[in-house]
Short mmCIF file of C-alpha atoms and ligand atoms in Angstrom, two decimals:
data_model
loop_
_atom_site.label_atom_id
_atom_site.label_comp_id
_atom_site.label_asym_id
_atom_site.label_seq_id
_atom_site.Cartn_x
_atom_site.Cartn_y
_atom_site.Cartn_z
CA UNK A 1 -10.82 8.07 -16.04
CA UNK A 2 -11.76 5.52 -18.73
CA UNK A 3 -13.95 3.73 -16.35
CA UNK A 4 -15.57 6.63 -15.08
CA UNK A 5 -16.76 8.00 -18.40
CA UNK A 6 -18.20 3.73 -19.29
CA UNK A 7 -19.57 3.98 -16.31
CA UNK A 8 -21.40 7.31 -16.73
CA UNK A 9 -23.33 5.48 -19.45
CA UNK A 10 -25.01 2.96 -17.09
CA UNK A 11 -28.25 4.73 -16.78
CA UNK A 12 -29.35 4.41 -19.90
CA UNK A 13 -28.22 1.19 -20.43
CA UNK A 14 -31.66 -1.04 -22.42
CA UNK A 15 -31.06 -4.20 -21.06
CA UNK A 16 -30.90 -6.42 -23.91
CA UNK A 17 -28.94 -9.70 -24.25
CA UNK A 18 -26.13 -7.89 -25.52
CA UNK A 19 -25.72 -5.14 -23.27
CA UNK A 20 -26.12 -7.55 -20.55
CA UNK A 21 -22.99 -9.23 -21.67
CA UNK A 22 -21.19 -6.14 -21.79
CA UNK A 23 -22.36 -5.11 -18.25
CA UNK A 24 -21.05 -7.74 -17.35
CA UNK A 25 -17.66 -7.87 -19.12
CA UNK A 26 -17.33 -4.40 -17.73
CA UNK A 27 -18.09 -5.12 -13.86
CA UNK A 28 -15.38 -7.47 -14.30
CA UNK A 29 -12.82 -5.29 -15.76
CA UNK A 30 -13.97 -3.02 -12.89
CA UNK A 31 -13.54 -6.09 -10.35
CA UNK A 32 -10.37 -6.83 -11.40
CA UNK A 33 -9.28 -2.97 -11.39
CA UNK A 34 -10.52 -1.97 -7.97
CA UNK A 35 -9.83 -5.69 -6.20
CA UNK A 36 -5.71 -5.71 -5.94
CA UNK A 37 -4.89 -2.25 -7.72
CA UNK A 38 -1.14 -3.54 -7.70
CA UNK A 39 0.15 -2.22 -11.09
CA UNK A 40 0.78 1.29 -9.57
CA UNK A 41 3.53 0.69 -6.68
CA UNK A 42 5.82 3.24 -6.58
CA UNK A 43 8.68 3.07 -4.82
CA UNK A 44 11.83 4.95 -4.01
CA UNK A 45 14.71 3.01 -2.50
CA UNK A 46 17.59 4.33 -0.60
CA UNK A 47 20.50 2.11 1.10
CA UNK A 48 23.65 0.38 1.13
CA UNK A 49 24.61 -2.64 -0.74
CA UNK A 50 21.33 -4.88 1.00
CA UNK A 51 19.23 -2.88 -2.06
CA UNK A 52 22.01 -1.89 -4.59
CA UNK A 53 20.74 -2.85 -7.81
CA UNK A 54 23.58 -1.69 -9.58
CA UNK A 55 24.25 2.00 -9.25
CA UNK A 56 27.90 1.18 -8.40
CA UNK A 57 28.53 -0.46 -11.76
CA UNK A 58 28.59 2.81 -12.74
CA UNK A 59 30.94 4.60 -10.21
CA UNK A 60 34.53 3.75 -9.97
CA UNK A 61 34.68 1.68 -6.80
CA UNK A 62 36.11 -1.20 -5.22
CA UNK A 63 32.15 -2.17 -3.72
CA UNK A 64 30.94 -3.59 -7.09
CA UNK A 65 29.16 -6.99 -7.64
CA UNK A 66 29.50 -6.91 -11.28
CA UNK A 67 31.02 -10.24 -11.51
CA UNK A 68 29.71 -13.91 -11.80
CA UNK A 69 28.44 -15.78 -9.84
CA UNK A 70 26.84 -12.38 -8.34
CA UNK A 71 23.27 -12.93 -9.55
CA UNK A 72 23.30 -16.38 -11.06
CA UNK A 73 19.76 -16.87 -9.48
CA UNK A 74 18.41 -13.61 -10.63
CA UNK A 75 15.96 -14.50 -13.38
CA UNK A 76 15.04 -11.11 -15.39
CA UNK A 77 18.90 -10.97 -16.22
CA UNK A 78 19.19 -14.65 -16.86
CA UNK A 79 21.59 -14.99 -14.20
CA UNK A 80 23.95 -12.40 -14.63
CA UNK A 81 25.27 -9.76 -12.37
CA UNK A 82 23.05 -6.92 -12.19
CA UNK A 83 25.32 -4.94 -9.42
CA UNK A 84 23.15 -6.71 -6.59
CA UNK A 85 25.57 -7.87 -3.78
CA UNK A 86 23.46 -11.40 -3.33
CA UNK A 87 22.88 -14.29 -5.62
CA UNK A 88 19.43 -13.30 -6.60
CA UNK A 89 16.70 -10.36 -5.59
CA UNK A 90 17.23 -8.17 -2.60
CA UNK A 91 14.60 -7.38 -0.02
CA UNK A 92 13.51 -4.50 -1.45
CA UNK A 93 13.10 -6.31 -4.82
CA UNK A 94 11.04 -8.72 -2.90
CA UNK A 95 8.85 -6.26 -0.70
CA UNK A 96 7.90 -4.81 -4.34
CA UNK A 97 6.98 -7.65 -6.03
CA UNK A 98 5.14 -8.99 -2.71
CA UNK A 99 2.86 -6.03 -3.27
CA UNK A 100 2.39 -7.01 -7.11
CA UNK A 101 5.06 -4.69 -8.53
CA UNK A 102 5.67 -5.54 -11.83
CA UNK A 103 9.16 -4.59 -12.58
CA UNK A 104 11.82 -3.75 -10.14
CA UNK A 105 13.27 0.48 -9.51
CA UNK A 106 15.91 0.69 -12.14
CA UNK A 107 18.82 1.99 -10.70
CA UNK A 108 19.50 6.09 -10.71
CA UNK A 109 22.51 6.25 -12.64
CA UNK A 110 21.41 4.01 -15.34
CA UNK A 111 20.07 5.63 -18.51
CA UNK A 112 17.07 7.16 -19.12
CA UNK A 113 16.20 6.47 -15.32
CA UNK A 114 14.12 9.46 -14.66
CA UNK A 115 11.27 9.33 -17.63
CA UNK A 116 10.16 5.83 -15.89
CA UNK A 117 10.22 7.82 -12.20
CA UNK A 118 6.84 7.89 -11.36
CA UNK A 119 5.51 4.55 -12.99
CA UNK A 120 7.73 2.41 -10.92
CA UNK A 121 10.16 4.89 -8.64
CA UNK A 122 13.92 4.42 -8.45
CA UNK A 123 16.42 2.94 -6.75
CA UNK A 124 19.09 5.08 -5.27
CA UNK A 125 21.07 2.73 -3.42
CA UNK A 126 24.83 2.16 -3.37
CA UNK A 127 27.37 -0.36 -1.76
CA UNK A 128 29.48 0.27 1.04
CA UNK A 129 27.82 3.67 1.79
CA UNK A 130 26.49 4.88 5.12
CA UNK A 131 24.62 7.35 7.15
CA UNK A 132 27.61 9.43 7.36
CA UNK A 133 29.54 10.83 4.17
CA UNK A 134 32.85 9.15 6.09
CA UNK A 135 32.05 5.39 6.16
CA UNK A 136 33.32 2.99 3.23
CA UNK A 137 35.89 5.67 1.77
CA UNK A 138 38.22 2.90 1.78
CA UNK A 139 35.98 1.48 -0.95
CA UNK A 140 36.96 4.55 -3.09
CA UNK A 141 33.19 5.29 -4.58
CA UNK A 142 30.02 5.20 -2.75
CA UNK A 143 27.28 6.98 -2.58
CA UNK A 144 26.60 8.43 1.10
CA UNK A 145 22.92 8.77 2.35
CA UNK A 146 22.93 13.16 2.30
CA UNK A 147 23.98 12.12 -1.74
CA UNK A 148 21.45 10.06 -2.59
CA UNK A 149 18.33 12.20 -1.52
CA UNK A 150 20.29 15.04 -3.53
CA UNK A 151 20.01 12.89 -6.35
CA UNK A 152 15.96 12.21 -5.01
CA UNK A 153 16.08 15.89 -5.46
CA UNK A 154 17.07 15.76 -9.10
CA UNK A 155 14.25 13.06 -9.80
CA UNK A 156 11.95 15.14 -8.23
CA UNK A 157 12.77 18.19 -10.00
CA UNK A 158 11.98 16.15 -13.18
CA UNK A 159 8.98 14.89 -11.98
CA UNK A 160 8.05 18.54 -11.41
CA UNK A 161 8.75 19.33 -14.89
CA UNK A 162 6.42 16.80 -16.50
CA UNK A 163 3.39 16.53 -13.91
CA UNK A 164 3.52 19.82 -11.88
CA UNK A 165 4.23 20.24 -8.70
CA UNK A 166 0.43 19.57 -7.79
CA UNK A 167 0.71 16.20 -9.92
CA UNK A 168 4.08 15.19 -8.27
CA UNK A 169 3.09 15.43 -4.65
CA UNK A 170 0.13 13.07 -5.33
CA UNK A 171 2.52 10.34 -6.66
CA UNK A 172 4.73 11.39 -4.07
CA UNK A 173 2.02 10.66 -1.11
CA UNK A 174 1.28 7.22 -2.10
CA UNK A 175 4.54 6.06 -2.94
CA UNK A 176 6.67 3.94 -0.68
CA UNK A 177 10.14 5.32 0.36
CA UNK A 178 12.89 3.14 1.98
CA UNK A 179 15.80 3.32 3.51
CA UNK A 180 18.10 0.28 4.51
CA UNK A 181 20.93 2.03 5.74
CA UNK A 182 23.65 2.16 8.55
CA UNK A 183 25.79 -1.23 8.24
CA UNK A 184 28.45 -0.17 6.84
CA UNK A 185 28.43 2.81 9.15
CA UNK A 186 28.37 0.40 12.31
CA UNK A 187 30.76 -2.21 10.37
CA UNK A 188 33.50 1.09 9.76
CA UNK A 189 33.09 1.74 13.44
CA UNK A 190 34.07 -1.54 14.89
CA UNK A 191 37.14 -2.04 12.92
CA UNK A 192 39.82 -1.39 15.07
CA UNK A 193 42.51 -0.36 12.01
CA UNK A 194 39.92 2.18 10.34
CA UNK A 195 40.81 4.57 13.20
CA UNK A 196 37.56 6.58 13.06
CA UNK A 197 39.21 8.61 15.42
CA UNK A 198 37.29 6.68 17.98
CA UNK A 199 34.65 8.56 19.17
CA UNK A 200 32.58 7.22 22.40
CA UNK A 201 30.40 4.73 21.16
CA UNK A 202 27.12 6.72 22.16
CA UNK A 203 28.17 9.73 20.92
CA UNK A 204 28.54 7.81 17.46
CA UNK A 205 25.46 6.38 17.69
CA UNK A 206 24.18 10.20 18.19
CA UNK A 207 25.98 11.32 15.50
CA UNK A 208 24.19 8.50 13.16
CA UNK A 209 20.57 9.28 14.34
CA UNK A 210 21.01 12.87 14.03
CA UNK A 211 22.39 12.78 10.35
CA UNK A 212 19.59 10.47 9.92
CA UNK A 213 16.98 12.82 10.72
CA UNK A 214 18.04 15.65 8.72
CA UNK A 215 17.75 13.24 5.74
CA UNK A 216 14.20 11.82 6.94
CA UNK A 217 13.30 15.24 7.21
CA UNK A 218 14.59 16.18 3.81
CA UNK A 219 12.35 13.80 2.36
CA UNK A 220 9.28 14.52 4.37
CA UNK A 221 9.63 18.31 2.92
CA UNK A 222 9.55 17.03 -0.89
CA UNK A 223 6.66 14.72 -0.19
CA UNK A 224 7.18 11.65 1.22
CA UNK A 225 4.68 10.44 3.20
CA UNK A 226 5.15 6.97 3.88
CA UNK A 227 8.56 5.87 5.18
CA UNK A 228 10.41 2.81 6.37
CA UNK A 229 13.53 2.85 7.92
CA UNK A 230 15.45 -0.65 8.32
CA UNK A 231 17.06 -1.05 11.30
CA UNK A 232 20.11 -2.67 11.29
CA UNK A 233 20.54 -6.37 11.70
CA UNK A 234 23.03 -8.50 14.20
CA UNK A 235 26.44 -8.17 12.23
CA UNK A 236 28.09 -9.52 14.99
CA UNK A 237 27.07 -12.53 13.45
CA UNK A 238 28.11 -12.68 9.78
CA UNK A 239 31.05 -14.21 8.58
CA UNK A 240 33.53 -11.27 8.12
CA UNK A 241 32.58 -9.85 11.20
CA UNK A 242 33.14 -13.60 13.13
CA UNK A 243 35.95 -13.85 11.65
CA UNK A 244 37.89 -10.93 12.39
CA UNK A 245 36.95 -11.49 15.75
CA UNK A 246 38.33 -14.91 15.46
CA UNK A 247 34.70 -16.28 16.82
CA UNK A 248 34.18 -20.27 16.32
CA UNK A 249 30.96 -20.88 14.43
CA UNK A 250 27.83 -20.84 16.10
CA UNK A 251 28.84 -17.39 18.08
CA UNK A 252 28.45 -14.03 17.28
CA UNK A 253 30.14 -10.74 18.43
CA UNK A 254 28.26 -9.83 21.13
CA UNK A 255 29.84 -6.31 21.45
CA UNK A 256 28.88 -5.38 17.77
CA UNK A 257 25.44 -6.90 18.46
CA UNK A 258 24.99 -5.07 21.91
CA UNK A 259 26.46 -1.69 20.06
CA UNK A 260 23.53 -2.06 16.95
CA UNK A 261 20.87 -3.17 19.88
CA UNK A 262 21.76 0.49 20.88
CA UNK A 263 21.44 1.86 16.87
CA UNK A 264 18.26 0.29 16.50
CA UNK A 265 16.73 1.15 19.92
CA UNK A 266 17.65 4.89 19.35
CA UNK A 267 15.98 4.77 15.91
CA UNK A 268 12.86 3.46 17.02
CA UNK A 269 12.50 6.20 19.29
CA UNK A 270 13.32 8.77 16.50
CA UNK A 271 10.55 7.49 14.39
CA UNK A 272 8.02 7.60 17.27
CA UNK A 273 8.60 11.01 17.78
CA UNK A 274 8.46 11.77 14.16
CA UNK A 275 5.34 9.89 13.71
CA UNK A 276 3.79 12.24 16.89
CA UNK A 277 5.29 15.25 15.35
CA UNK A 278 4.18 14.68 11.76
CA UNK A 279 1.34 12.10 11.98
CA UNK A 280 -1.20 11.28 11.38
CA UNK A 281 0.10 13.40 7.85
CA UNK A 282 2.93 10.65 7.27
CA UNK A 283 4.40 7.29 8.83
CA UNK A 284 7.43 6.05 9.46
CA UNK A 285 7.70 2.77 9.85
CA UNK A 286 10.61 0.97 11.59
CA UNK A 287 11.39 -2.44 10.42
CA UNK A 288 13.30 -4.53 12.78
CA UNK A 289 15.33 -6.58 10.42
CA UNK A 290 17.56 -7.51 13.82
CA UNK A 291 15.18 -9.81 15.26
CA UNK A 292 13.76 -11.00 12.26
CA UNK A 293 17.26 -12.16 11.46
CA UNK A 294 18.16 -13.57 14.26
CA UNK A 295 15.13 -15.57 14.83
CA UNK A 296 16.84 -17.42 10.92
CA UNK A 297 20.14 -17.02 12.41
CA UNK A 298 19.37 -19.10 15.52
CA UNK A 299 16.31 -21.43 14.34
CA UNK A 300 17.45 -21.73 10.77
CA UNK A 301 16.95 -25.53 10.26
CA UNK A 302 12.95 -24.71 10.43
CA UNK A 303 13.21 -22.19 8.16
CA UNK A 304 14.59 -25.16 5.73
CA UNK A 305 18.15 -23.89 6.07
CA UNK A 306 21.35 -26.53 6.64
CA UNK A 307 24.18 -23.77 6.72
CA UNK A 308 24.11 -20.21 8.75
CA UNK A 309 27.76 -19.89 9.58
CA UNK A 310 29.76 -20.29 6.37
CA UNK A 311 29.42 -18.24 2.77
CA UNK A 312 28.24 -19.85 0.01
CA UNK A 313 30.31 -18.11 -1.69
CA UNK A 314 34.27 -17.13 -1.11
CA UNK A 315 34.88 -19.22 1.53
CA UNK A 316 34.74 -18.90 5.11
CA UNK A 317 38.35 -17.27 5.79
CA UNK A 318 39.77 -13.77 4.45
CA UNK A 319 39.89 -12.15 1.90
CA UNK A 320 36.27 -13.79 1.40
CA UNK A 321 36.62 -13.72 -2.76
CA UNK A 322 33.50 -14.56 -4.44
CA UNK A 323 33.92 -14.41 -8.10
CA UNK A 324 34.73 -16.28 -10.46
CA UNK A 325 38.44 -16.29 -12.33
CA UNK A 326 39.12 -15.74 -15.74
CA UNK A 327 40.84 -18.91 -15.60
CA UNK A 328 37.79 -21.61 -14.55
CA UNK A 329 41.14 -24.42 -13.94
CA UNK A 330 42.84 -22.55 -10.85
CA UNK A 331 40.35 -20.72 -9.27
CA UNK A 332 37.11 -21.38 -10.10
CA UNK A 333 34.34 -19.43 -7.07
CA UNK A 334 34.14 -21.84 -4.29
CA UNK A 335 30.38 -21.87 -4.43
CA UNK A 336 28.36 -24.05 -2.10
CA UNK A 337 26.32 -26.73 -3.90
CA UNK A 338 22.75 -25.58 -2.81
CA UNK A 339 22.32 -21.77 -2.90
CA UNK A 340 18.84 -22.32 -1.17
CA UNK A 341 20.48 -24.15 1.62
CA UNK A 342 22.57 -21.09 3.57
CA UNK A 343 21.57 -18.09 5.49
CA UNK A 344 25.01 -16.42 4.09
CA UNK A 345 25.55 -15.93 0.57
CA UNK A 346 29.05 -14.15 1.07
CA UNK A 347 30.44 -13.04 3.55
CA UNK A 348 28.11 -10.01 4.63
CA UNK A 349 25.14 -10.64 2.37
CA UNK A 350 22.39 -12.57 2.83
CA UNK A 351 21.43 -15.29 0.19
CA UNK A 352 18.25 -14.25 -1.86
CA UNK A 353 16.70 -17.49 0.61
CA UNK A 354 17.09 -15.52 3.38
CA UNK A 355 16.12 -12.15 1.71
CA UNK A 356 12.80 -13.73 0.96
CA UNK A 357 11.93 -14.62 4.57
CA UNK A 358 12.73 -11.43 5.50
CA UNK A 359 11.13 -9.38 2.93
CA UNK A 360 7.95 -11.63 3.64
CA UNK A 361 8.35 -10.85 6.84
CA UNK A 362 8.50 -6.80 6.82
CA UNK A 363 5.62 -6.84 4.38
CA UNK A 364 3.04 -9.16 6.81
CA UNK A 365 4.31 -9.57 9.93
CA UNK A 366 2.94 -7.98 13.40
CA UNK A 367 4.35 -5.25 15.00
CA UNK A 368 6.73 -7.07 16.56
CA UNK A 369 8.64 -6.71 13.33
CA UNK A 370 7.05 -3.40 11.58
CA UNK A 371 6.06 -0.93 13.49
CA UNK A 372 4.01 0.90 13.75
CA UNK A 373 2.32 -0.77 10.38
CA UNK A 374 3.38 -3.49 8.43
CA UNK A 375 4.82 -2.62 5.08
CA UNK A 376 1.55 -4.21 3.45
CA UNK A 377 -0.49 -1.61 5.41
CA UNK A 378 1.52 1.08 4.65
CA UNK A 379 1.34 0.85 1.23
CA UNK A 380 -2.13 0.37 1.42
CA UNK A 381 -2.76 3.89 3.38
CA UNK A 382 -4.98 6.19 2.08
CA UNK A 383 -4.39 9.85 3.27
CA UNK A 384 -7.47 11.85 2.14
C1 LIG B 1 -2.16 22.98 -6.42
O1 LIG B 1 -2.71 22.78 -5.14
C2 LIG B 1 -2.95 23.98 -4.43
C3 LIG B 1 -3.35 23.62 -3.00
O2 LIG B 1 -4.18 22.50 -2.97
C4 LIG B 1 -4.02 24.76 -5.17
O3 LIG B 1 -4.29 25.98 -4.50
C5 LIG B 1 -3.52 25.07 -6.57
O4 LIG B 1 -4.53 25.71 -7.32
C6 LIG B 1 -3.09 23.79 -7.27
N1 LIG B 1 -2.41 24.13 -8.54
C7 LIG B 1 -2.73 23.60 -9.69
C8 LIG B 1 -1.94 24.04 -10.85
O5 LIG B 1 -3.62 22.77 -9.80
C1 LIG B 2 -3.30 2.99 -7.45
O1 LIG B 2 -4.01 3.67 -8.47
C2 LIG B 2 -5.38 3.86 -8.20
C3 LIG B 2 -6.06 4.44 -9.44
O2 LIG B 2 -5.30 5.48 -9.99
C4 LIG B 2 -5.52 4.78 -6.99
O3 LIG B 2 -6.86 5.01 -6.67
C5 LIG B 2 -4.84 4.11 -5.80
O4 LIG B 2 -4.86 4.95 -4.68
C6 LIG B 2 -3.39 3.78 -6.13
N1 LIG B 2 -2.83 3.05 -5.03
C7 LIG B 2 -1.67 3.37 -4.48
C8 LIG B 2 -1.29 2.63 -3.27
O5 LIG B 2 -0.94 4.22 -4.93
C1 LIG B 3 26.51 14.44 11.39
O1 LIG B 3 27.64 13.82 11.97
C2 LIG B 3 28.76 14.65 12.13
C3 LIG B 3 29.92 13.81 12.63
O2 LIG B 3 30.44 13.10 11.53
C4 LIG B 3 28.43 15.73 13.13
O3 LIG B 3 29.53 16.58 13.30
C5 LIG B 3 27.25 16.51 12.60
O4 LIG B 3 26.83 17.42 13.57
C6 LIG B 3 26.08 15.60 12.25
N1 LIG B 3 25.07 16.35 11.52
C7 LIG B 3 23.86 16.55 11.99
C8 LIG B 3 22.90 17.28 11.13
O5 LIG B 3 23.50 16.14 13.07
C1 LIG B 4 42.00 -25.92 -18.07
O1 LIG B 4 42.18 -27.31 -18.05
C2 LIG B 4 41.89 -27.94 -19.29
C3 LIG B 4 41.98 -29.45 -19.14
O2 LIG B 4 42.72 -29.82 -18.00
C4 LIG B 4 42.88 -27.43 -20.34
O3 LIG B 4 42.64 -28.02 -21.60
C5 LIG B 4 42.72 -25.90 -20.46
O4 LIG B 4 43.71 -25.39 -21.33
C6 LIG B 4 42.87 -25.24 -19.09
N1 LIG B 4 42.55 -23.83 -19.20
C7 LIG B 4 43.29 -22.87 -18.70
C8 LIG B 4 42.80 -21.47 -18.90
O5 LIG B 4 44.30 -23.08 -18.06
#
């Protein structure tokens, strides 16, 4: 607005020394304004514990990575845990500050959360949730999918309050929404002793995709407009799921793998047919974190790695405890030497090393990996 009135001003502009200075001081204020436009990405993340940035500190839970050495490479809090599940940032940390984010989505249940909601979005995400309200109740508190758009709902209703509803849709349109979610729901499943009263594995899979949807839609009806969903990537190969299955190291479960294969096929179908049924209006991308994964998991001495079986942290046998003791003399975290060196930073996470291939990935990559847009695109969209 600022700009537009300076610029209003041009025609009568005497061109004198001076004012020639100022011209062109101002075209490069303007240059620099209209060239990468970055300060303004808005984003609302949803998700398990891949994108938690701490809303489970505040829930009573048994899914909390409040401890060190959880985020002793995460620089804005000087290394200390900031509820992330993975040494530094997560993907969706990364995917924002790829795009020239400034800051990262503070998490919903922190304070104040919801005056900052349409500078930089929020992040909604909780560990050891799912797709369905069922999976991780063994963790006590979580925050299931259905739960966190509620609490989207509540954001929005503020939003509402200070913009308008006109105002808020705008935002809305433009901003990013993701959601990383359905590992723990695939993880609950395979456990034999969680007895989720086995259903067949397809009709499972159903039952996933079809909560899904209602949530996508959901979303779509309070504005969204530009959606990735992350599909899920090949547990069968990380460290808790190996070793339950009592798999030697190089070797992954192929039934878990063959069962998500399944997940993720069925979800890239569901966002093709939302895209024909709501495009060209809104976009949902699907980002296929499996392959991306993989391709690390099985190649990941040229991606600079030296480690993709074992933890860095907690050890490579159960219980997998990363954190560090009160008392530094008996148990001090049996943390690998070089963070930057392994795929695995515990036992299900990935290091941030890993998260940043990814998340480079998603953002650029072709559609091999994003489809039907990269993440880059997307957020570059325009919709009159
Ligand atoms: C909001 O948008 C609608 C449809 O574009 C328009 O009819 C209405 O006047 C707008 N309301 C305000 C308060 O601007
Ligand atoms: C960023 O803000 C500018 C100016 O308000 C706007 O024109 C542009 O569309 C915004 N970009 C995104 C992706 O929201
Ligand atoms: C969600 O999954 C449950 C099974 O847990 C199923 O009974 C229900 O029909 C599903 N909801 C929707 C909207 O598909
Ligand atoms: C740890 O070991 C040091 C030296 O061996 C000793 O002085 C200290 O009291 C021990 N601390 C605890 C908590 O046991």
């Amino acid at each position: 607005m600022a700009l537009q009135c300076k610029m209003g001003t041009f025609d009568n502009v005497v061109f004198k020394p001076f004012s020639l200075l100022i011209l062109i001081l101002l075209s490069f204020q303007l240059h620099a304004d209209a060239v990468p436009r970055l300060s303004n990405f808005t984003t609302f993340v949803f998700g398990d514990s891949l994108v938690d940035a701490g809303n489970n500190d505040y829930i009573f839970t048994l899914a909390k990575a409040d401890s060190p050495p959880y985020g002793i490479d995460f620089k804005p809090s000087g290394g200390k845990p900031t509820g992330r599940f993975t040494n530094g940032r997560t993907i969706a940390d990364i995917v924002g500050q790829t795009l020239g984010a400034k800051s990262y989505p503070p998490p919903y249940l922190a304070p104040n959360t919801e005056a900052e909601a349409s500078l930089k979005g929020i992040n909604y995400a909780s560990g050891a949730s799912g797709i369905m309200d069922r999976t991780g109740f063994f963790f006590i508190g979580r925050i299931p999918l259905g739960e966190q758009v509620n609490n989207f709902e509540q954001s929005r209703n503020y939003m509402v309050n200070a913009m308008g509803e006109n105002g808020t849709r705008e935002v809305l349109k433009k901003a990013v929404f993701s959601l990383t979610i359905g590992s723990n729901d695939i993880l609950n499943y395979v456990q034999p002793f969680l007895g989720h009263e086995k259903l067949f594995p397809t009709t499972f899979l159903d039952f996933m995709i079809s909560n899904l949807t209602l949530q996508l839609e959901r979303l779509h009806e309070m504005g969204a407009r530009k959606l990735i969903v992350v599909g899920v990537g090949p547990l069968g190969c990380i460290p808790f799921v190996r070793a339950f299955n009592l798999l030697p190291s190089g070797k992954c479960s192929s039934a878990v793998n063959a069962l998500i294969r399944a997940y993720n096929q069925r979800l890239k179908a569901l966002l093709n047919r939302l895209n024909q049924e709501m495009g060209p209006d809104a976009i949902f991308v699907f980002a296929n974190s499996y392959d991306v994964f993989m391709d690390i998991l099985t190649k990941y001495r040229r991606f600079g790695f030296e480690n993709a079986d074992e933890p860095c942290c907690g050890g490579y046998f159960p219980p997998f405890v990363c954190f560090k003791s009160g008392n530094a003399n008996t148990s001090a975290p049996a943390l690998c030497e070089d963070r930057s060196k392994y795929v695995f930073w515990d036992a299900y996470h990935p290091t941030e090393a890993a998260n940043v291939i990814i998340a480079k990935q998603l953002v650029d990559g072709d559609e091999s990996v994003s489809f039907p847009i990269n993440i880059r695109k997307l957020y570059f969209y325009n919709y009159n």
